[in-house]
Coordinates of C-alpha atoms and ligand atoms in Angstrom, one line a residue:
M1 CA 26.0 14.4 -10.8
T2 CA 25.4 14.3 -14.5
T3 CA 22.3 15.8 -16.2
H4 CA 22.9 15.0 -19.9
A5 CA 20.3 12.7 -21.5
S6 CA 21.4 9.1 -20.7
G7 CA 18.4 7.3 -22.0
T8 CA 14.9 6.4 -21.3
V9 CA 13.4 4.4 -18.4
Y10 CA 10.2 2.5 -17.9
I11 CA 9.2 1.1 -14.5
E12 CA 6.4 -1.4 -14.1
T13 CA 5.2 -1.7 -10.5
Y14 CA 3.6 -4.6 -8.6
G15 CA 2.5 -5.0 -5.0
C16 CA 1.7 -2.4 -2.4
Q17 CA 1.9 1.4 -2.2
M18 CA 5.3 1.1 -0.7
N19 CA 6.5 -0.2 -4.1
V20 CA 4.6 2.6 -5.9
S21 CA 6.4 5.1 -3.7
D22 CA 9.8 3.3 -4.3
S23 CA 9.2 3.4 -8.1
E24 CA 8.7 7.2 -7.8
L25 CA 12.0 7.4 -5.9
M26 CA 13.7 5.3 -8.6
Y27 CA 12.4 7.5 -11.4
G28 CA 13.6 10.5 -9.4
R29 CA 17.1 9.0 -8.9
L30 CA 17.5 8.0 -12.5
A31 CA 16.2 11.5 -13.7
E32 CA 19.1 13.1 -11.8
F33 CA 21.4 11.0 -14.0
G34 CA 19.6 12.1 -17.2
Y35 CA 17.1 9.3 -17.7
V36 CA 13.7 10.3 -19.0
A37 CA 10.6 8.4 -18.0
V38 CA 8.6 6.8 -20.8
G39 CA 5.2 5.1 -20.8
S40 CA 6.0 1.8 -22.5
P41 CA 8.7 -0.8 -22.4
D42 CA 9.2 -0.7 -26.2
E43 CA 10.6 2.8 -26.0
A44 CA 12.8 2.2 -23.0
D45 CA 16.6 1.8 -22.7
V46 CA 16.1 0.7 -19.1
I47 CA 13.1 -1.5 -18.1
L48 CA 12.7 -2.1 -14.4
V49 CA 10.1 -4.4 -12.9
N50 CA 9.4 -3.5 -9.3
T51 CA 8.1 -6.7 -7.7
C52 CA 6.1 -8.1 -4.9
A53 CA 6.6 -11.4 -3.0
I54 CA 3.7 -11.4 -0.7
R55 CA 1.9 -14.4 -2.3
D56 CA 3.1 -17.0 -4.8
H57 CA 0.5 -15.7 -7.3
A58 CA 2.2 -12.2 -7.2
E59 CA 5.6 -13.8 -8.1
Q60 CA 4.1 -16.0 -10.8
R61 CA 2.7 -12.9 -12.5
V62 CA 6.1 -11.3 -12.5
I63 CA 7.8 -14.4 -13.9
G64 CA 5.2 -14.4 -16.7
R65 CA 5.7 -10.7 -17.3
L66 CA 9.5 -11.1 -17.5
G67 CA 9.1 -13.6 -20.3
E68 CA 6.8 -11.2 -22.2
L69 CA 9.2 -8.3 -21.7
K70 CA 11.9 -10.1 -23.5
R71 CA 10.0 -9.5 -26.7
H72 CA 9.7 -5.8 -25.9
M73 CA 13.4 -5.3 -25.4
K74 CA 15.5 -3.3 -27.8
P75 CA 18.9 -5.0 -28.6
N76 CA 20.8 -2.9 -26.1
S77 CA 18.2 -2.3 -23.4
V78 CA 18.7 -3.3 -19.8
L79 CA 16.1 -5.3 -17.9
G80 CA 16.3 -5.1 -14.1
V81 CA 14.1 -6.7 -11.3
T82 CA 13.8 -4.6 -8.1
G83 CA 11.7 -4.8 -5.0
C84 CA 10.6 -7.6 -2.7
M85 CA 11.0 -10.6 -5.1
A86 CA 14.4 -9.3 -6.1
Q87 CA 15.4 -9.2 -2.4
R88 CA 14.0 -12.7 -1.8
L89 CA 15.6 -14.4 -4.8
G90 CA 18.7 -12.3 -5.2
P91 CA 21.3 -14.1 -7.4
R92 CA 19.0 -17.0 -7.9
L93 CA 17.0 -14.8 -10.2
L94 CA 20.0 -13.9 -12.3
K95 CA 20.6 -17.7 -12.8
S96 CA 17.0 -18.5 -13.7
A97 CA 16.3 -15.6 -16.0
K98 CA 19.2 -15.0 -18.4
H99 CA 17.8 -11.9 -19.9
V100 CA 17.6 -10.1 -16.5
Q101 CA 20.8 -8.1 -15.9
L102 CA 20.1 -6.5 -12.6
V103 CA 18.5 -7.7 -9.3
I104 CA 18.2 -4.9 -6.7
G105 CA 16.4 -5.1 -3.3
P106 CA 14.5 -2.3 -1.7
D107 CA 17.6 -0.8 0.1
G108 CA 19.8 -0.8 -3.0
Y109 CA 18.3 2.0 -5.2
R110 CA 21.0 4.5 -4.4
A111 CA 23.4 2.5 -6.6
L112 CA 20.8 2.2 -9.4
P113 CA 22.5 4.6 -11.9
S114 CA 25.9 3.0 -11.6
L115 CA 24.4 -0.6 -11.7
V116 CA 22.5 0.4 -14.8
E117 CA 25.6 1.9 -16.4
G118 CA 27.4 -1.4 -15.6
A119 CA 24.6 -3.5 -17.1
R120 CA 24.8 -1.4 -20.3
N121 CA 28.4 -2.4 -20.5
G122 CA 27.5 -6.1 -19.9
V123 CA 28.0 -6.4 -16.2
R124 CA 25.1 -8.4 -14.6
A125 CA 24.7 -7.8 -10.8
S126 CA 22.6 -8.4 -7.8
S127 CA 22.4 -6.1 -4.8
V128 CA 20.4 -7.3 -1.9
E129 CA 22.1 -5.9 1.3
F130 CA 19.8 -4.2 3.8
D131 CA 20.9 -0.7 4.8
L132 CA 19.3 0.4 8.0
E133 CA 20.3 4.0 7.5
E134 CA 18.8 4.2 4.0
H135 CA 15.7 6.5 3.6
Y136 CA 16.7 8.0 0.3
E137 CA 16.4 11.4 1.9
D138 CA 18.2 13.3 -0.9
F139 CA 16.2 11.6 -3.7
R140 CA 13.5 13.7 -5.3
A141 CA 10.6 11.4 -6.0
Q142 CA 9.1 11.8 -9.5
R143 CA 5.4 11.8 -9.0
F144 CA 3.0 11.3 -11.9
D145 CA -0.3 11.8 -9.9
G146 CA -1.1 15.5 -9.5
V147 CA -3.9 14.9 -7.0
K148 CA -2.6 12.8 -4.2
A149 CA 0.9 11.7 -3.0
W150 CA 2.5 9.0 -1.0
I151 CA 5.1 9.6 1.6
P152 CA 7.0 6.7 3.1
V153 CA 7.7 7.4 6.7
Q154 CA 8.9 4.0 7.8
R155 CA 10.7 1.1 6.0
G156 CA 10.8 -2.6 7.1
C157 CA 8.8 -4.4 9.7
D158 CA 9.7 -5.7 13.2
Y159 CA 6.6 -7.9 13.6
K160 CA 7.1 -11.5 12.7
C161 CA 3.6 -12.6 11.6
T162 CA 4.2 -16.3 10.8
Y163 CA 2.7 -16.2 7.2
C164 CA 4.5 -13.0 6.1
I165 CA 7.6 -12.6 3.9
V166 CA 7.8 -8.8 4.4
P167 CA 10.3 -8.8 7.3
M168 CA 12.6 -10.9 5.0
T169 CA 12.2 -8.7 1.9
R170 CA 12.2 -5.3 3.6
G171 CA 14.3 -5.9 6.7
P172 CA 14.0 -4.4 10.2
E173 CA 11.7 -1.4 10.9
R174 CA 13.2 2.1 10.8
S175 CA 11.5 5.5 10.8
R176 CA 12.4 8.7 8.9
R177 CA 12.9 11.8 11.0
L178 CA 9.8 13.8 11.5
L179 CA 11.4 17.0 10.1
D180 CA 12.3 15.2 6.9
V181 CA 8.7 14.0 6.5
V182 CA 7.3 17.4 7.2
R183 CA 9.8 19.0 4.7
E184 CA 8.6 16.5 2.0
A185 CA 4.9 17.2 2.9
R186 CA 5.5 21.0 2.4
G187 CA 7.1 20.5 -1.0
I188 CA 4.1 18.3 -2.0
A189 CA 1.6 20.8 -0.8
E190 CA 3.5 23.6 -2.6
S191 CA 3.2 21.7 -5.8
G192 CA -0.6 21.9 -5.4
I193 CA -1.3 18.3 -4.2
T194 CA -3.8 18.4 -1.3
E195 CA -4.0 14.8 -0.2
I196 CA -1.2 12.9 1.4
T197 CA -1.0 9.2 2.5
L198 CA 1.8 8.3 5.0
L199 CA 3.2 4.8 4.4
G200 CA 4.7 2.1 6.6
Q201 CA 4.1 -1.6 7.2
T202 CA 2.9 -0.9 10.7
V203 CA 2.8 2.9 10.2
N204 CA 1.4 3.8 13.6
S205 CA 4.5 2.2 15.3
Y206 CA 6.4 5.1 13.7
N207 CA 9.0 6.5 16.1
D208 CA 12.1 8.5 15.0
G209 CA 13.6 8.4 18.5
Q210 CA 12.0 11.7 19.5
H211 CA 8.5 11.7 18.0
D212 CA 5.8 9.0 17.8
F213 CA 3.1 8.6 15.2
A214 CA 0.7 11.0 17.1
A215 CA 3.3 13.8 16.8
L216 CA 3.8 13.0 13.1
L217 CA 0.1 13.1 12.3
R218 CA -0.2 16.5 14.1
A219 CA 2.9 17.9 12.3
V220 CA 1.9 16.8 8.8
G221 CA -1.7 17.7 9.4
A222 CA -0.5 21.3 10.3
V223 CA 1.3 21.8 6.9
S224 CA -0.5 24.5 5.0
G225 CA -2.3 23.1 1.9
V226 CA -2.6 19.5 3.3
R227 CA -6.3 19.1 3.3
R228 CA -6.6 15.3 3.5
L229 CA -4.2 13.2 5.5
R230 CA -4.4 9.4 5.3
F231 CA -2.0 6.6 6.5
T232 CA -1.6 2.8 5.8
S233 CA -1.3 0.2 7.2
P234 CA -1.7 0.6 11.0
H235 CA -1.4 -2.4 13.4
P236 CA -4.1 -2.8 16.0
N237 CA -1.5 -3.0 18.8
D238 CA 0.0 0.4 17.9
F239 CA -3.2 2.4 18.3
S240 CA -2.2 4.2 21.5
E241 CA -4.6 6.7 23.0
R242 CA -2.1 9.4 21.9
V243 CA -2.5 8.3 18.3
I244 CA -6.3 8.1 18.4
D245 CA -6.4 11.5 20.1
A246 CA -4.2 13.0 17.4
M247 CA -6.4 11.5 14.7
A248 CA -9.5 12.9 16.3
E249 CA -8.0 16.3 16.9
T250 CA -6.2 16.9 13.5
P251 CA -8.8 18.2 11.1
A252 CA -6.9 17.0 8.0
V253 CA -6.8 13.4 9.2
C254 CA -9.5 11.6 7.2
E255 CA -12.2 9.5 8.9
H256 CA -11.0 6.2 7.5
V257 CA -8.8 3.4 8.9
H258 CA -7.6 0.4 7.0
L259 CA -7.1 -2.0 9.9
P260 CA -5.9 -5.5 8.8
M261 CA -7.8 -8.1 11.0
Q262 CA -6.4 -11.3 9.2
S263 CA -8.8 -13.6 11.2
G264 CA -11.7 -13.4 13.6
S265 CA -10.5 -16.4 15.5
S266 CA -8.2 -15.9 18.5
N267 CA -6.7 -19.4 17.9
V268 CA -5.7 -18.5 14.4
L269 CA -4.5 -15.1 15.4
K270 CA -2.2 -16.7 18.0
R271 CA -0.7 -19.1 15.4
M272 CA -0.3 -16.1 13.0
L273 CA 1.6 -14.3 15.9
R274 CA -0.5 -11.2 15.3
R275 CA -0.2 -10.4 19.0
Y276 CA -3.9 -9.5 19.5
T277 CA -7.1 -11.5 20.1
R278 CA -10.5 -11.3 18.5
E279 CA -11.6 -9.3 21.6
S280 CA -8.7 -6.9 21.6
Y281 CA -9.2 -6.3 17.9
L282 CA -12.9 -5.5 18.5
D283 CA -11.9 -3.3 21.4
C284 CA -9.5 -1.4 19.1
V285 CA -12.3 -0.9 16.6
A286 CA -14.6 0.4 19.3
R287 CA -12.1 2.9 20.6
L288 CA -11.5 4.2 17.1
R289 CA -15.2 4.5 16.3
S290 CA -16.0 6.3 19.5
A291 CA -13.3 8.8 18.9
I292 CA -14.0 9.2 15.2
P293 CA -17.8 9.0 14.6
G294 CA -18.8 7.8 11.2
M295 CA -15.3 6.5 10.5
G296 CA -14.9 4.2 7.4
L297 CA -13.3 0.9 8.2
T298 CA -11.6 -1.5 5.8
T299 CA -9.5 -4.6 6.4
D300 CA -7.4 -7.5 5.1
I301 CA -8.4 -11.1 5.8
I302 CA -6.6 -14.4 5.1
V303 CA -8.5 -17.7 4.9
G304 CA -7.0 -21.2 5.0
F305 CA -4.1 -20.4 7.4
P306 CA -2.7 -23.7 8.7
G307 CA -5.0 -25.2 11.4
E308 CA -8.0 -23.0 10.5
T309 CA -11.0 -25.1 11.4
D310 CA -14.6 -24.7 10.2
Q311 CA -15.3 -23.0 13.6
D312 CA -12.3 -20.7 13.3
F313 CA -13.6 -19.7 9.8
E314 CA -17.2 -19.1 11.2
D315 CA -15.5 -16.9 13.8
T316 CA -14.1 -14.8 11.0
L317 CA -17.5 -14.5 9.3
S318 CA -19.2 -13.5 12.5
A319 CA -16.5 -10.9 13.2
V320 CA -17.0 -9.5 9.7
R321 CA -20.8 -9.3 10.3
E322 CA -20.4 -7.8 13.8
I323 CA -17.9 -5.2 12.8
G324 CA -19.5 -4.2 9.5
F325 CA -16.4 -3.4 7.4
D326 CA -16.9 -1.0 4.5
D327 CA -14.6 -3.2 2.4
A328 CA -12.0 -6.0 2.7
F329 CA -9.1 -7.4 0.8
T330 CA -9.5 -11.1 1.1
F331 CA -6.7 -13.7 0.4
K332 CA -6.2 -17.4 0.4
F333 CA -3.1 -18.2 2.5
S334 CA 0.0 -18.7 0.4
A335 CA 2.9 -20.5 2.0
R336 CA 6.1 -18.4 1.7
E337 CA 9.5 -20.0 1.8
G338 CA 11.4 -19.3 5.0
T339 CA 8.4 -18.1 7.1
A340 CA 7.4 -19.8 10.3
A341 CA 4.0 -21.0 8.9
T342 CA 5.9 -23.4 6.5
R343 CA 7.3 -25.1 9.6
M344 CA 3.9 -25.9 11.1
P345 CA 2.9 -29.6 11.0
E346 CA 1.6 -30.7 7.6
S347 CA -1.5 -32.1 9.3
L348 CA -2.6 -28.5 9.8
T349 CA -2.6 -27.7 6.1
V350 CA -6.0 -26.6 4.9
P351 CA -6.9 -28.2 1.5
D352 CA -7.0 -25.8 -1.4
A353 CA -10.6 -26.7 -2.2
T354 CA -11.7 -25.9 1.4
A355 CA -9.8 -22.6 1.3
S356 CA -11.4 -21.7 -2.0
K357 CA -14.9 -22.4 -0.6
R358 CA -14.1 -20.3 2.4
L359 CA -12.8 -17.4 0.3
A360 CA -16.0 -17.4 -1.8
R361 CA -18.2 -17.3 1.3
L362 CA -16.1 -14.6 2.9
I363 CA -16.3 -12.5 -0.2
E364 CA -20.0 -12.8 -0.2
T365 CA -20.3 -11.9 3.5
V366 CA -18.1 -8.8 3.0
R367 CA -20.2 -7.8 0.0
D368 CA -23.5 -8.2 1.9
G369 CA -22.2 -6.0 4.7
M370 CA -20.8 -3.4 2.3
R371 CA -24.1 -3.3 0.4
A372 CA -26.1 -2.8 3.6
Q373 CA -23.8 0.0 4.7
N374 CA -23.9 1.7 1.3
L375 CA -27.7 1.5 0.8
G376 CA -28.0 3.3 4.2
L377 CA -26.0 6.2 2.8
L378 CA -28.1 6.9 -0.2
G379 CA -29.3 10.5 -0.1
A380 CA -26.4 11.6 2.1
R381 CA -24.1 14.5 1.1
R382 CA -20.3 14.0 1.1
E383 CA -17.3 16.0 0.1
I384 CA -15.3 14.3 -2.6
L385 CA -11.9 14.9 -4.1
I386 CA -12.0 14.2 -7.8
E387 CA -9.1 12.0 -8.6
K388 CA -9.4 10.9 -12.2
V389 CA -11.6 9.9 -15.1
S390 CA -13.2 6.6 -14.2
R391 CA -12.1 3.5 -15.9
R392 CA -15.2 3.3 -18.0
G393 CA -14.3 6.7 -19.3
T394 CA -17.5 8.7 -19.1
L395 CA -17.6 9.7 -15.5
L396 CA -15.2 11.2 -13.0
Q397 CA -14.0 9.2 -10.0
G398 CA -13.7 10.8 -6.6
R399 CA -13.4 9.7 -3.0
T400 CA -15.0 10.8 0.2
R401 CA -13.0 11.4 3.3
D402 CA -14.2 8.0 4.6
F403 CA -12.8 6.3 1.5
R404 CA -15.9 5.6 -0.5
T405 CA -15.7 5.8 -4.3
V406 CA -18.2 8.1 -6.0
L407 CA -18.6 8.5 -9.8
V408 CA -19.9 11.9 -10.9
P409 CA -20.5 13.5 -14.3
G410 CA -18.1 16.2 -15.3
D411 CA -15.0 16.9 -17.4
D412 CA -11.4 16.4 -16.7
S413 CA -10.8 20.1 -15.8
M414 CA -12.5 19.1 -12.5
I415 CA -9.7 16.7 -11.5
G416 CA -8.1 17.8 -8.3
Q417 CA -11.1 19.8 -7.2
Y418 CA -13.2 19.2 -4.1
Q419 CA -17.0 19.0 -4.6
T420 CA -19.9 18.3 -2.4
V421 CA -22.0 15.6 -3.9
E422 CA -25.3 13.8 -3.1
L423 CA -25.0 10.0 -3.1
T424 CA -27.8 9.0 -5.5
G425 CA -27.1 5.4 -6.4
T426 CA -24.9 2.5 -5.4
T427 CA -23.8 -0.7 -7.1
G428 CA -23.3 -2.0 -3.6
S429 CA -19.6 -1.1 -3.6
T430 CA -19.3 2.2 -5.4
F431 CA -21.6 5.2 -5.6
T432 CA -22.9 7.4 -8.3
G433 CA -23.6 11.0 -7.3
G434 CA -24.4 14.5 -8.4
V435 CA -22.6 17.7 -7.6
V436 CA -24.6 19.9 -5.3
S437 CA -22.3 22.9 -4.8
E438 CA -20.0 25.1 -6.8
R439 CA -16.3 24.4 -6.3
L440 CA -15.4 24.9 -2.7
Q441 CA -12.6 27.3 -2.0
L442 CA -9.3 25.6 -1.3
P443 CA -7.4 27.0 1.7
V444 CA -4.6 29.2 0.2
A445 CA -1.2 27.7 0.6
V446 CA 1.3 30.1 2.1
Ligands
SAH1 N1 1.9 -4.6 7.0 C1 0.6 -4.9 6.7 C2 0.3 -6.0 5.7 C3 1.1 -6.0 4.5 S1 0.8 -7.3 3.4 C4 -0.1 -5.3 8.0 O1 0.5 -5.9 8.9 O2 -1.2 -5.0 8.1 C5 -0.9 -7.0 2.9 C6 -1.8 -8.2 3.2 O3 -1.4 -9.3 2.5 C7 -1.8 -8.6 4.7 O4 -2.5 -7.8 5.5 C8 -2.3 -10.0 4.6 O5 -3.7 -10.0 4.7 C9 -1.9 -10.5 3.2 N2 -0.8 -11.5 3.3 C10 0.4 -11.3 3.7 N3 1.1 -12.5 3.6 C11 0.2 -13.4 3.1 C12 0.4 -14.8 2.8 N4 1.5 -15.5 3.0 N5 -0.7 -15.4 2.2 C13 -1.9 -14.7 2.0 N6 -2.0 -13.4 2.3 C14 -1.0 -12.8 2.8
SF4_2 FE1 3.9 -8.7 7.5 FE2 2.9 -8.7 10.0 FE3 4.8 -7.0 9.3 FE4 2.4 -6.7 8.4 S1 3.0 -6.6 10.5 S2 4.3 -6.6 7.2 S3 1.7 -8.8 8.1 S4 5.1 -9.2 9.4
F3S3 FE1 4.6 -7.0 -1.8 FE2 6.8 -6.1 -0.7 FE3 4.6 -4.6 -0.6 S1 6.1 -8.2 -0.7 S2 3.0 -6.1 -0.5 S3 5.6 -5.2 -2.4 S4 6.3 -4.8 0.9

């Protein structure tokens, strides 16, 4: 291992938290080899774009950005594409974008320093092999957020939802060993970070051969200094009673679940190969809510999946109303090359104009539900963890345990603190609040 200064690196990250976490691992890996992180591409000897392939739009953004980055490159800097789009396109990307020197998929980051070295000497390369043993255990993630941290506990996905590219870009599911996750959680807590989010594509199917997700929640929840424990994204079919009990009985586990529903129609769910029905999804929600009273619930929904009829879409709207989600990420179906959905009869294709109309109605329905829930909370008190200065710059932004955003007055010395606030106003989606207590004492980490 060398530690002399080798240069500067800038990583731009697209896509999900798994990519954010992978970028932290890449920064860490390159730091071991003497690369110093910088905040803009203009200063960087190495520019990496960590990409997402989930929808066509995500890829188009990256292609546009790669064109722009050309103008930011110094004469000798290296431009690499990593992540899911790199995995999906591999050498095709080297052919189509001549100024890109490296294409590295999610299991190839161990070789990053040598590939970068090679590229600096003019060798273009793509590395897109899956490595089912690879968890980057010896990497030291370089984290830039001092308040909360991600821990990947599982890589890949063994579901085969017919719309989804992830099994192709991330390979088969594999879990890290519980002891390794706990060791990482201890290190994070010792650094003063109190909130941890466990990551996996179907995180509650976690199994390291000896421990299931219930055991993992209890073990990480028991780490001294971990005051809030979250996880994303769980799959409805993997919420065993053991997992739900562990959530309810582990004080650090936050009262919030992000539970992708995708559709409220059993017909559509079947063609999506989600492996649950509308009824069994509702049943999963009911089991969670009865074990964890007051739980926040958010979801992902796709409209315009092949064969989605007006009635199927109405079923989605009625499920949204019946369940009362606190928020939802909503998407128009995007056909992804190589997925089973692209092999469905063309007659099932939903016209784009129909999908757009459905999306607009869905967003409105989600907003109405969210506003109703949030208005009902005005006057309530909640504990928030203050995460950062809000985007508008004058207020601080915090989150409740049930994942609601609250803006409060204060100064940046309060970032990282827990405060009890009264919810005084709502835009419908976020809250404004006022601090009602002095700083709560943090449990002392030993
Ligand atoms: N592993 C997670 C989902 C990861 S992808 C899970 O199973 O819950 C995040 C979200 O993107 C999905 O929940 C889905 O709503 C959406 N998505 C995935 N593929 C898509 C596609 N081809 N078109 C539109 N939305 C898609
Ligand atoms: Fe994609 Fe389905 Fe796996 Fe989620 S569970 S990553 S939607 S294949
Ligand atoms: Fe995108 Fe890959 Fe995540 S496709 S959503 S970055 S797993």
